[in-house]
Short mmCIF file of C-alpha atoms and ligand atoms in Angstrom, two decimals:
data_model
loop_
_atom_site.label_atom_id
_atom_site.label_comp_id
_atom_site.label_asym_id
_atom_site.label_seq_id
_atom_site.Cartn_x
_atom_site.Cartn_y
_atom_site.Cartn_z
CA MET M 22 -99.39 9.69 100.30
CA VAL M 23 -103.53 10.31 99.79
CA GLU M 24 -104.76 11.43 96.74
CA PRO M 25 -108.31 12.47 96.08
CA THR M 26 -111.12 10.10 95.27
CA ALA M 27 -110.03 7.69 92.92
CA ALA M 28 -112.37 4.28 93.98
CA GLN M 29 -116.32 4.00 94.57
CA LEU M 30 -117.94 1.09 96.50
CA SER M 31 -121.44 0.69 96.31
CA VAL M 32 -123.12 -1.10 99.30
CA ASP M 33 -126.97 -1.61 99.17
CA GLY M 34 -127.23 1.72 97.39
CA THR M 35 -124.78 3.82 99.60
CA VAL M 36 -121.90 4.93 97.38
CA LEU M 37 -118.77 5.89 99.25
CA ASP M 38 -115.83 7.54 97.52
CA LEU M 39 -112.76 5.97 98.69
CA GLU M 40 -109.15 7.66 98.82
CA VAL M 41 -106.34 5.65 97.45
CA GLU M 42 -103.23 5.79 99.10
CA ARG M 43 -100.27 5.93 96.82
CA SER M 44 -97.11 3.65 97.51
CA VAL M 45 -93.51 4.46 96.43
CA GLU M 46 -93.25 1.22 94.75
CA GLY M 47 -95.81 -1.68 94.53
CA ASN M 48 -99.75 -2.20 95.55
CA ASP M 49 -101.34 1.52 96.28
CA GLY M 50 -103.99 0.70 99.01
CA ILE M 51 -107.96 1.69 99.03
CA ALA M 52 -108.63 3.11 102.30
CA ILE M 53 -111.68 2.06 103.93
CA PRO M 54 -111.89 4.49 107.06
CA ARG M 55 -115.81 4.78 107.11
CA LEU M 56 -117.12 1.88 105.47
CA LEU M 57 -118.32 0.49 108.73
CA ALA M 58 -119.83 3.94 109.87
CA ASP M 59 -121.44 4.33 106.81
CA THR M 60 -122.74 1.04 105.39
CA GLY M 61 -122.54 -1.35 108.00
CA HIS M 62 -120.58 -3.51 106.68
CA VAL M 63 -116.78 -4.81 107.79
CA THR M 64 -114.58 -6.30 105.01
CA ILE M 65 -113.66 -10.26 105.57
CA ASP M 66 -110.09 -11.17 104.14
CA PRO M 67 -108.79 -14.16 105.90
CA GLY M 68 -104.89 -14.76 106.05
CA PHE M 69 -104.81 -10.79 104.98
CA MET M 70 -104.41 -11.66 101.31
CA ASN M 71 -105.38 -8.68 100.32
CA THR M 72 -105.21 -6.29 103.38
CA ALA M 73 -102.65 -3.50 104.11
CA ALA M 74 -102.37 -3.20 108.05
CA CYS M 75 -100.15 -0.14 108.07
CA GLU M 76 -97.92 2.10 105.73
CA SER M 77 -94.06 1.23 106.32
CA SER M 78 -90.69 2.40 105.08
CA ILE M 79 -88.22 -0.13 105.89
CA THR M 80 -88.53 -3.27 103.53
CA TYR M 81 -89.65 -3.46 99.95
CA ILE M 82 -90.65 -6.69 98.31
CA ASP M 83 -92.08 -7.28 94.49
CA GLY M 84 -93.11 -11.04 94.75
CA GLU M 85 -93.35 -11.21 91.06
CA ALA M 86 -89.96 -9.95 90.21
CA GLY M 87 -88.20 -11.78 93.07
CA THR M 88 -87.24 -8.12 94.54
CA LEU M 89 -85.93 -7.84 98.14
CA ARG M 90 -84.77 -4.24 99.65
CA TYR M 91 -84.00 -2.98 102.96
CA ARG M 92 -84.28 0.61 103.21
CA GLY M 93 -84.02 0.56 99.19
CA TYR M 94 -80.69 -1.45 99.21
CA PRO M 95 -81.10 -4.89 97.27
CA ILE M 96 -80.69 -7.55 99.38
CA ALA M 97 -77.88 -9.03 97.24
CA GLN M 98 -75.48 -5.76 97.71
CA LEU M 99 -75.97 -5.92 101.42
CA ALA M 100 -75.59 -9.93 101.42
CA SER M 101 -72.13 -9.58 99.70
CA GLN M 102 -70.94 -6.43 101.09
CA SER M 103 -72.38 -5.56 104.56
CA THR M 104 -72.46 -7.32 107.72
CA PHE M 105 -75.21 -8.31 110.41
CA LEU M 106 -74.92 -5.14 112.35
CA GLU M 107 -74.75 -2.77 110.00
CA VAL M 108 -77.84 -4.10 108.42
CA ALA M 109 -79.35 -3.94 112.17
CA HIS M 110 -78.32 -0.18 112.15
CA LEU M 111 -79.91 0.35 108.73
CA LEU M 112 -83.16 -1.45 109.37
CA ILE M 113 -83.59 0.29 112.84
CA HIS M 114 -82.17 3.76 112.01
CA GLY M 115 -83.14 3.92 108.03
CA GLU M 116 -79.44 4.40 107.03
CA LEU M 117 -76.38 2.88 106.90
CA PRO M 118 -74.43 3.69 109.75
CA SER M 119 -70.82 5.52 109.43
CA ARG M 120 -67.73 3.83 110.77
CA ALA M 121 -67.96 5.46 113.90
CA GLU M 122 -71.68 4.70 114.29
CA LEU M 123 -70.95 0.89 113.38
CA GLU M 124 -68.27 0.78 115.93
CA ALA M 125 -70.12 2.50 118.68
CA LEU M 126 -72.88 0.15 118.16
CA ALA M 127 -70.59 -2.99 118.14
CA GLU M 128 -69.21 -1.66 121.32
CA ARG M 129 -72.15 -1.19 122.97
CA VAL M 130 -73.95 -4.74 121.83
CA ALA M 131 -70.49 -6.20 122.98
CA ARG M 132 -70.94 -4.45 126.39
CA HIS M 133 -74.25 -6.24 126.93
CA MET M 134 -74.12 -9.82 125.65
CA GLN M 135 -73.56 -11.03 129.31
CA VAL M 136 -77.12 -12.20 131.16
CA HIS M 137 -78.03 -11.80 134.48
CA ASP M 138 -77.80 -14.78 136.38
CA GLY M 139 -81.93 -14.80 136.74
CA ILE M 140 -81.63 -15.55 132.95
CA LYS M 141 -79.28 -18.55 133.46
CA ASN M 142 -80.97 -20.07 135.91
CA PHE M 143 -84.27 -19.38 133.92
CA LEU M 144 -82.85 -21.79 130.88
CA ARG M 145 -81.57 -24.25 133.59
CA ALA M 146 -85.13 -24.34 134.52
CA PHE M 147 -86.19 -26.56 131.19
CA PRO M 148 -85.22 -30.02 130.50
CA ARG M 149 -82.06 -30.04 128.09
CA ASP M 150 -84.04 -31.76 125.43
CA ALA M 151 -86.81 -28.92 125.53
CA GLN M 152 -88.02 -27.24 122.47
CA PRO M 153 -85.80 -24.05 122.33
CA MET M 154 -88.40 -21.92 120.67
CA ALA M 155 -90.46 -22.31 123.78
CA ILE M 156 -87.82 -21.20 126.19
CA LEU M 157 -86.37 -18.22 124.10
CA SER M 158 -90.19 -16.77 123.83
CA GLY M 159 -90.18 -17.21 127.75
CA ALA M 160 -86.63 -15.70 128.36
CA ILE M 161 -86.96 -12.30 126.16
CA SER M 162 -90.39 -11.69 128.08
CA ALA M 163 -88.34 -12.26 131.20
CA LEU M 164 -85.44 -10.18 130.30
CA GLN M 165 -87.43 -6.92 130.71
CA THR M 166 -87.92 -7.87 134.49
CA PHE M 167 -83.91 -7.50 134.86
CA TYR M 168 -83.59 -4.22 132.89
CA PRO M 169 -86.75 -2.32 133.77
CA ASP M 170 -84.77 1.04 132.50
CA SER M 171 -85.62 0.01 129.12
CA VAL M 172 -89.37 -0.99 128.89
CA GLY M 173 -90.33 2.96 128.89
CA ARG M 174 -91.43 4.45 125.16
CA ASN M 175 -89.09 7.42 125.00
CA VAL M 176 -86.08 7.58 122.94
CA GLU M 177 -83.36 6.37 125.46
CA GLU M 178 -85.32 3.69 126.55
CA VAL M 179 -86.51 2.40 123.41
CA GLU M 180 -82.67 2.58 122.23
CA ARG M 181 -81.51 0.57 124.97
CA ALA M 182 -84.22 -2.09 124.84
CA SER M 183 -83.13 -2.64 121.03
CA VAL M 184 -79.39 -3.03 121.95
CA LEU M 185 -80.36 -5.50 124.85
CA LEU M 186 -82.43 -7.49 122.64
CA LEU M 187 -79.76 -7.62 119.77
CA ALA M 188 -76.98 -8.55 122.21
CA LYS M 189 -79.10 -10.98 125.01
CA THR M 190 -80.81 -12.76 122.33
CA ALA M 191 -77.45 -14.19 120.92
CA THR M 192 -76.32 -15.16 124.57
CA VAL M 193 -79.54 -16.93 125.29
CA ILE M 194 -79.69 -18.67 122.23
CA ALA M 195 -75.75 -19.97 122.32
CA TYR M 196 -76.57 -21.15 125.93
CA LEU M 197 -79.85 -23.07 124.71
CA GLN M 198 -77.86 -24.98 122.35
CA ARG M 199 -75.01 -25.51 124.71
CA ARG M 200 -77.47 -26.77 127.00
CA SER M 201 -78.80 -28.87 124.65
CA GLN M 202 -75.63 -30.41 124.14
CA GLY M 203 -74.77 -31.29 127.80
CA GLY M 204 -72.60 -28.37 128.41
CA ASP M 205 -72.80 -25.49 130.58
CA TYR M 206 -72.28 -21.38 129.83
CA ILE M 207 -68.96 -19.81 129.05
CA GLU M 208 -69.02 -16.10 129.50
CA PRO M 209 -69.14 -13.14 126.75
CA HIS M 210 -65.94 -11.01 126.44
CA LYS M 211 -67.25 -7.61 127.06
CA SER M 212 -65.38 -5.81 124.46
CA GLY M 213 -63.71 -5.77 121.08
CA THR M 214 -65.51 -8.51 119.60
CA ASP M 215 -67.13 -8.99 116.47
CA TYR M 216 -71.14 -10.01 117.26
CA VAL M 217 -71.23 -13.07 115.14
CA GLU M 218 -67.74 -14.53 115.70
CA GLU M 219 -68.68 -14.01 119.56
CA PHE M 220 -72.08 -15.90 119.12
CA LEU M 221 -70.47 -18.61 117.61
CA ARG M 222 -67.35 -18.82 120.10
CA LEU M 223 -70.46 -18.61 122.95
CA THR M 224 -72.17 -21.45 121.12
CA PHE M 225 -69.26 -23.87 120.04
CA ALA M 226 -66.23 -23.26 122.25
CA PRO M 227 -64.84 -26.03 124.72
CA GLN M 228 -65.60 -25.16 128.38
CA ASP M 229 -62.48 -23.00 128.71
CA GLY M 230 -63.89 -20.62 125.85
CA ALA M 231 -61.09 -20.75 123.81
CA VAL M 232 -61.69 -21.81 119.94
CA GLU M 233 -60.70 -20.29 116.67
CA VAL M 234 -63.63 -19.63 114.84
CA ASP M 235 -63.28 -20.71 111.35
CA PRO M 236 -63.63 -17.13 109.35
CA LYS M 237 -65.69 -19.06 106.43
CA ILE M 238 -68.38 -20.19 108.90
CA CYS M 239 -68.65 -16.90 110.55
CA ARG M 240 -69.11 -15.02 106.82
CA ALA M 241 -71.46 -17.78 105.91
CA MET M 242 -73.44 -17.52 109.68
CA ASP M 243 -73.14 -13.44 109.02
CA LEU M 244 -74.98 -13.83 105.75
CA LEU M 245 -77.75 -16.08 106.68
CA LEU M 246 -78.64 -13.34 109.55
CA ILE M 247 -78.71 -10.72 107.15
CA LEU M 248 -80.76 -12.51 104.68
CA HIS M 249 -83.29 -13.08 107.69
CA ALA M 250 -83.49 -9.62 108.95
CA ASP M 251 -86.36 -8.37 107.78
CA HIS M 252 -89.08 -9.45 105.38
CA GLU M 253 -91.94 -6.73 105.82
CA GLN M 254 -95.50 -7.46 107.24
CA ASN M 255 -94.83 -11.64 107.43
CA CYS M 256 -96.68 -13.40 110.44
CA SER M 257 -94.23 -12.83 113.38
CA THR M 258 -93.54 -9.25 112.38
CA SER M 259 -97.33 -8.61 112.15
CA THR M 260 -97.34 -9.94 115.72
CA VAL M 261 -94.81 -7.83 117.08
CA ARG M 262 -96.83 -4.60 115.52
CA ILE M 263 -100.34 -5.99 116.96
CA VAL M 264 -98.83 -6.77 120.42
CA GLY M 265 -97.09 -3.61 120.28
CA SER M 266 -100.24 -1.87 119.29
CA SER M 267 -101.45 -2.47 122.72
CA GLN M 268 -98.39 -0.38 124.16
CA ALA M 269 -96.93 -3.76 125.54
CA THR M 270 -93.27 -3.69 125.91
CA MET M 271 -90.67 -4.38 123.14
CA TYR M 272 -89.79 -7.68 124.83
CA ALA M 273 -93.18 -8.70 125.41
CA SER M 274 -93.79 -7.84 121.56
CA VAL M 275 -91.05 -9.67 120.54
CA ALA M 276 -91.25 -12.36 122.40
CA ALA M 277 -94.93 -12.97 120.81
CA GLY M 278 -93.15 -12.78 117.28
CA VAL M 279 -90.87 -15.67 118.78
CA SER M 280 -93.88 -17.71 119.16
CA ALA M 281 -95.34 -16.99 115.92
CA LEU M 282 -92.39 -17.69 114.24
CA SER M 283 -92.08 -21.30 115.62
CA GLY M 284 -94.89 -22.67 113.46
CA PRO M 285 -93.89 -25.31 110.51
CA LEU M 286 -95.41 -22.77 107.73
CA HIS M 287 -92.98 -19.72 109.10
CA GLY M 288 -89.99 -20.09 110.60
CA GLY M 289 -90.06 -23.74 111.57
CA ALA M 290 -89.98 -24.35 107.89
CA ASN M 291 -85.99 -24.66 107.82
CA GLU M 292 -86.13 -27.80 110.16
CA ALA M 293 -88.88 -29.22 108.42
CA ALA M 294 -87.34 -29.20 105.37
CA LEU M 295 -84.07 -30.81 106.65
CA HIS M 296 -86.58 -33.69 108.20
CA MET M 297 -87.97 -33.87 104.96
CA PHE M 298 -84.56 -34.58 103.18
CA ASP M 299 -83.69 -37.12 105.88
CA GLU M 300 -87.17 -38.91 105.81
CA ILE M 301 -86.86 -39.09 101.65
CA LYS M 302 -83.17 -40.58 102.13
CA ALA M 303 -84.29 -43.18 105.02
CA SER M 304 -87.53 -44.42 103.41
CA GLY M 305 -85.86 -45.31 100.14
CA ASP M 306 -88.37 -43.01 98.15
CA THR M 307 -86.57 -41.36 94.83
CA VAL M 308 -87.23 -37.68 94.74
CA ASP M 309 -89.75 -38.63 92.00
CA THR M 310 -91.63 -40.35 94.05
CA PHE M 311 -91.72 -38.01 96.88
CA VAL M 312 -92.77 -35.16 94.71
CA ALA M 313 -95.76 -37.30 93.04
CA LYS M 314 -97.12 -37.70 96.93
CA VAL M 315 -96.87 -34.28 97.29
CA LYS M 316 -99.04 -33.61 93.97
CA ASP M 317 -101.29 -36.22 95.17
CA LYS M 318 -101.84 -34.28 98.14
CA SER M 319 -103.85 -37.40 100.25
CA GLU M 320 -100.91 -37.90 102.33
CA GLY M 321 -101.00 -33.99 103.22
CA ALA M 322 -96.99 -33.97 102.66
CA ARG M 323 -96.06 -30.52 101.24
CA LEU M 324 -92.83 -29.66 99.64
CA MET M 325 -91.23 -27.79 102.75
CA GLY M 326 -89.08 -24.84 102.09
CA PHE M 327 -91.15 -24.32 98.89
CA GLY M 328 -93.77 -21.76 98.03
CA HIS M 329 -94.32 -17.98 99.68
CA ARG M 330 -97.11 -16.21 100.36
CA VAL M 331 -95.38 -13.02 98.42
CA TYR M 332 -92.75 -14.40 96.06
CA LYS M 333 -94.31 -15.76 92.97
CA SER M 334 -90.77 -16.11 91.59
CA TYR M 335 -87.68 -17.35 93.16
CA ASP M 336 -86.94 -16.15 96.60
CA PRO M 337 -83.88 -13.86 96.28
CA ARG M 338 -82.88 -15.13 99.86
CA GLY M 339 -83.02 -18.73 98.62
CA ALA M 340 -80.77 -17.74 95.59
CA GLU M 341 -78.27 -16.49 97.80
CA VAL M 342 -78.41 -19.25 100.49
CA LYS M 343 -77.98 -21.56 97.94
CA LYS M 344 -74.74 -20.04 96.65
CA VAL M 345 -72.82 -20.21 99.78
CA ALA M 346 -74.35 -23.70 100.88
CA ASP M 347 -72.66 -24.93 97.68
CA GLU M 348 -69.48 -23.10 98.76
CA VAL M 349 -69.21 -24.14 102.51
CA LEU M 350 -70.72 -27.46 102.12
CA ARG M 351 -68.55 -28.66 99.59
CA GLU M 352 -65.55 -27.32 101.54
CA LEU M 353 -66.65 -28.62 104.86
CA GLY M 354 -67.45 -31.99 103.31
CA GLY M 355 -71.04 -32.27 105.36
CA ASN M 356 -74.40 -33.16 103.68
CA VAL M 357 -73.20 -32.91 100.41
CA GLU M 358 -75.59 -35.87 99.42
CA LEU M 359 -78.38 -34.28 100.90
CA PHE M 360 -77.38 -30.95 99.37
CA ASP M 361 -77.49 -33.16 95.94
CA MET M 362 -80.78 -34.46 96.47
CA ALA M 363 -82.08 -31.27 97.24
CA GLN M 364 -80.79 -29.56 94.08
CA ARG M 365 -82.41 -32.51 92.35
CA LEU M 366 -85.62 -31.88 94.24
CA GLU M 367 -85.62 -28.32 93.19
CA GLU M 368 -85.18 -29.33 89.47
CA ILE M 369 -87.75 -31.43 89.15
CA ALA M 370 -89.99 -29.39 91.12
CA LEU M 371 -89.39 -26.31 88.68
CA SER M 372 -90.12 -28.24 85.73
CA ASP M 373 -93.08 -29.74 87.12
CA GLU M 374 -96.64 -27.85 86.05
CA TYR M 375 -98.08 -28.47 89.54
CA PHE M 376 -95.40 -26.30 90.91
CA ILE M 377 -95.43 -23.99 87.97
CA GLU M 378 -99.15 -23.53 87.78
CA ARG M 379 -99.07 -22.55 91.43
CA LYS M 380 -95.58 -20.34 91.02
CA LEU M 381 -93.90 -22.56 93.96
CA TYR M 382 -90.30 -21.56 94.06
CA PRO M 383 -87.36 -22.33 97.05
CA ASN M 384 -87.74 -20.17 99.65
CA VAL M 385 -84.99 -19.00 102.22
CA ASP M 386 -85.82 -22.29 104.21
CA PHE M 387 -85.08 -24.77 101.44
CA TYR M 388 -81.34 -24.70 101.96
CA THR M 389 -80.90 -23.17 105.24
CA GLY M 390 -81.18 -26.05 107.18
CA LEU M 391 -78.24 -28.12 105.49
CA LEU M 392 -76.06 -25.22 105.97
CA TYR M 393 -76.50 -24.77 109.71
CA LYS M 394 -76.39 -28.39 110.08
CA ALA M 395 -73.22 -28.58 108.62
CA MET M 396 -71.83 -25.85 110.90
CA GLY M 397 -72.77 -27.71 113.77
CA PHE M 398 -76.18 -27.07 114.86
CA PRO M 399 -78.99 -29.64 115.77
CA PRO M 400 -82.18 -29.41 113.80
CA SER M 401 -83.95 -27.85 116.89
CA MET M 402 -81.89 -24.67 116.79
CA PHE M 403 -82.51 -23.55 113.34
CA THR M 404 -85.41 -21.60 114.02
CA PRO M 405 -83.89 -19.98 117.13
CA LEU M 406 -81.09 -18.97 114.64
CA PHE M 407 -83.85 -17.47 112.37
CA ALA M 408 -85.15 -15.53 115.23
CA LEU M 409 -81.66 -14.24 116.20
CA GLY M 410 -81.57 -12.87 112.36
CA ARG M 411 -84.96 -11.47 112.49
CA MET M 412 -84.73 -9.34 115.65
CA PRO M 413 -83.56 -6.28 113.82
CA GLY M 414 -86.69 -6.34 111.76
CA TRP M 415 -88.99 -6.76 114.81
CA ILE M 416 -87.35 -4.06 116.55
CA ALA M 417 -87.51 -1.61 113.64
CA HIS M 418 -91.23 -2.49 112.93
CA TRP M 419 -92.08 -1.94 116.64
CA ARG M 420 -90.21 1.16 116.41
CA GLU M 421 -91.76 2.23 113.33
CA ALA M 422 -95.19 1.84 114.76
CA LEU M 423 -94.44 3.55 117.87
CA THR M 424 -93.58 6.70 115.86
CA ASP M 425 -96.51 6.44 113.56
CA PRO M 426 -99.46 8.91 114.50
CA ARG M 427 -101.89 6.41 112.86
CA THR M 428 -101.05 3.37 114.93
CA LYS M 429 -104.09 2.34 116.69
CA ILE M 430 -104.87 -0.99 118.80
CA GLY M 431 -105.15 -3.99 116.37
CA ARG M 432 -108.60 -5.04 116.74
CA PRO M 433 -110.04 -6.85 113.89
CA ARG M 434 -113.69 -7.33 113.26
CA GLN M 435 -115.36 -10.57 112.60
CA ILE M 436 -118.55 -12.04 110.85
CA TYR M 437 -120.40 -13.75 113.65
CA THR M 438 -121.49 -17.39 112.47
CA GLY M 439 -122.46 -18.55 116.23
CA ALA M 440 -126.00 -19.14 117.71
CA GLN M 441 -128.34 -16.51 118.26
CA GLU M 442 -129.72 -15.12 121.58
CA ARG M 443 -131.14 -18.28 123.71
CA ALA M 444 -132.46 -18.79 127.22
CA TYR M 445 -129.92 -20.40 129.89
CA VAL M 446 -130.84 -24.02 130.29
CA PRO M 447 -130.96 -25.36 133.83
CA MET M 448 -128.80 -28.31 134.35
CA ASP M 449 -131.39 -30.73 135.36
CA ALA M 450 -133.47 -29.47 131.96
CA ARG M 451 -130.57 -30.54 129.43
CA GLY M 452 -131.01 -33.40 127.60
N1 CMC L 7 -95.92 -28.06 98.58
C1 CMC L 7 -96.60 -28.27 97.91
N2 CMC L 7 -98.02 -27.75 97.40
C2 CMC L 7 -97.90 -26.43 98.18
C3 CMC L 7 -96.96 -25.78 98.51
C4 CMC L 7 -95.57 -26.75 99.12
N3 CMC L 7 -94.81 -26.15 99.73
N4 CMC L 7 -96.97 -24.66 99.43
C5 CMC L 7 -98.28 -23.98 98.56
N5 CMC L 7 -98.83 -25.15 98.04
C6 CMC L 7 -100.05 -25.17 97.21
C7 CMC L 7 -101.27 -25.46 97.83
O1 CMC L 7 -101.50 -26.90 98.36
C8 CMC L 7 -102.12 -24.82 97.20
O2 CMC L 7 -102.90 -25.44 95.67
P1 CMC L 7 -104.34 -25.69 95.64
O3 CMC L 7 -104.53 -24.23 94.81
O4 CMC L 7 -104.57 -27.06 94.75
O5 CMC L 7 -105.23 -25.67 96.74
C9 CMC L 7 -101.46 -23.61 96.44
O6 CMC L 7 -100.08 -24.10 96.51
C10 CMC L 7 -101.53 -22.58 97.18
O7 CMC L 7 -101.08 -22.59 98.66
P2 CMC L 7 -101.53 -21.86 99.86
O8 CMC L 7 -101.04 -22.69 101.33
O9 CMC L 7 -102.92 -21.43 99.76
O10 CMC L 7 -100.46 -20.76 99.80
P3 CMC L 7 -100.16 -19.64 101.02
O11 CMC L 7 -99.79 -18.15 100.42
O12 CMC L 7 -101.42 -19.44 101.86
O13 CMC L 7 -99.25 -20.14 102.05
C11 CMC L 7 -96.97 -21.10 102.46
C12 CMC L 7 -97.61 -19.70 101.94
C13 CMC L 7 -95.60 -20.40 102.82
C14 CMC L 7 -97.37 -21.27 103.74
C15 CMC L 7 -97.08 -22.20 101.74
O14 CMC L 7 -96.48 -22.10 100.47
C16 CMC L 7 -96.52 -23.21 102.59
O15 CMC L 7 -96.82 -23.98 103.14
N6 CMC L 7 -95.12 -23.99 102.24
C17 CMC L 7 -94.21 -25.00 102.84
C18 CMC L 7 -93.83 -24.10 104.08
C19 CMC L 7 -92.58 -23.31 103.73
O16 CMC L 7 -91.41 -23.21 103.49
N7 CMC L 7 -92.77 -22.13 104.49
C20 CMC L 7 -91.65 -20.92 104.78
C21 CMC L 7 -92.03 -19.85 103.98
S1 CMC L 7 -90.50 -18.95 103.90
C22 CMC L 7 -89.93 -18.36 105.01
C23 CMC L 7 -90.65 -17.92 106.42
O17 CMC L 7 -91.28 -16.24 105.59
O18 CMC L 7 -91.44 -17.89 107.36
#
């Protein structure tokens, strides 16, 4: 939505009338398309603290109020009433699916969970203890070479790539875990399966493939995937969009998103939070002394799983994870001691001036590691699980950018601070 002049900017005597793009909810945007041409200036905004890169109708966050909605639906309602594949359809296509649409999607995904032998061999090429996010990124990029009829930009190929990425990423992640635990692959059933149940079977079943997946674990996994499914223009999603803006394939763009997600300030925070709980326990520190270290900053410690660029109140996803962690951990009997420690840490931080002043609250990653560990995932697999959950969001954003007539290749400017022109110095003349 563009409205006539509502802002003005004066630069060295040149006055620019700027249009304001109105949002449906949240921040409006001041458009500066002629800033460089008319004034010779660019803007600088490290970390994009104030900069919108696009319009989007997928996800809405109000960080002050702790609101998160996918396509208008509050996250708490989706968490309690829907399933991951239903949410994937919602994010990618904009509406909740009919029963027939959901069944068709589930069947199509089930049919494509098998991966090509070339991908199986690719995964075997790495040491069993290799960092799985590095392999995952490579495997997703390599997938496109086996399915060349899904790399085009027409409707059918884009739809095919979306289904293949949802289906095959689950299998690749399950295989990564099996290899890291010393096992070999088992084959997906190709029909009539529930996505999350099949993912858990492929991950945890013994070599004969027969296992009864605990419905409570299945539901908890489904919920965790829903909570991670999208989060508007975060670091990995922005990466997907910017790579896609060069007309790179959906696979190449999503593979870049996986790499962005691997960092400890983004998707890697779930693993870092669990290490932090383990270290506090092993070091004999009390939670109070650990919080004092974080506030002191001299050791560079951060309270992992706390703080967020957008949320300045409790992350609504964190609240949902905490509820399910409480139920599942007490029932499975795993990690209760660490869960109690995490809750104590949260309590101290939330009543401490350092955290209050900076509006630092638990985010989605604070409790997820505890849950994943209790389900049987090793810490190195936590971030791949985040990637599996985020897949529908990455796909939805890539597709939204593809069909947005305003999409241009992403190419920021810079403020140059290097040497001015100087003459080349021959080797012998260098001091
Ligand atoms: N522990 C201690 N202090 C913190 C923390 C923390 N977790 N997070 C921020 N601060 C302090 C920071 O030191 C700074 O203090 P000061 O004003 O004195 O310099 C102030 O709060 C603002 O921090 P910032 O780093 O400028 O904030 P940001 O918006 O650039 O960073 C963040 C956001 C998520 C990277 C950061 O809060 C952080 O590093 N958190 C820990 C890692 C984490 O849990 N990441 C998961 C994010 S949610 C899942 C996802 O989307 O991937």
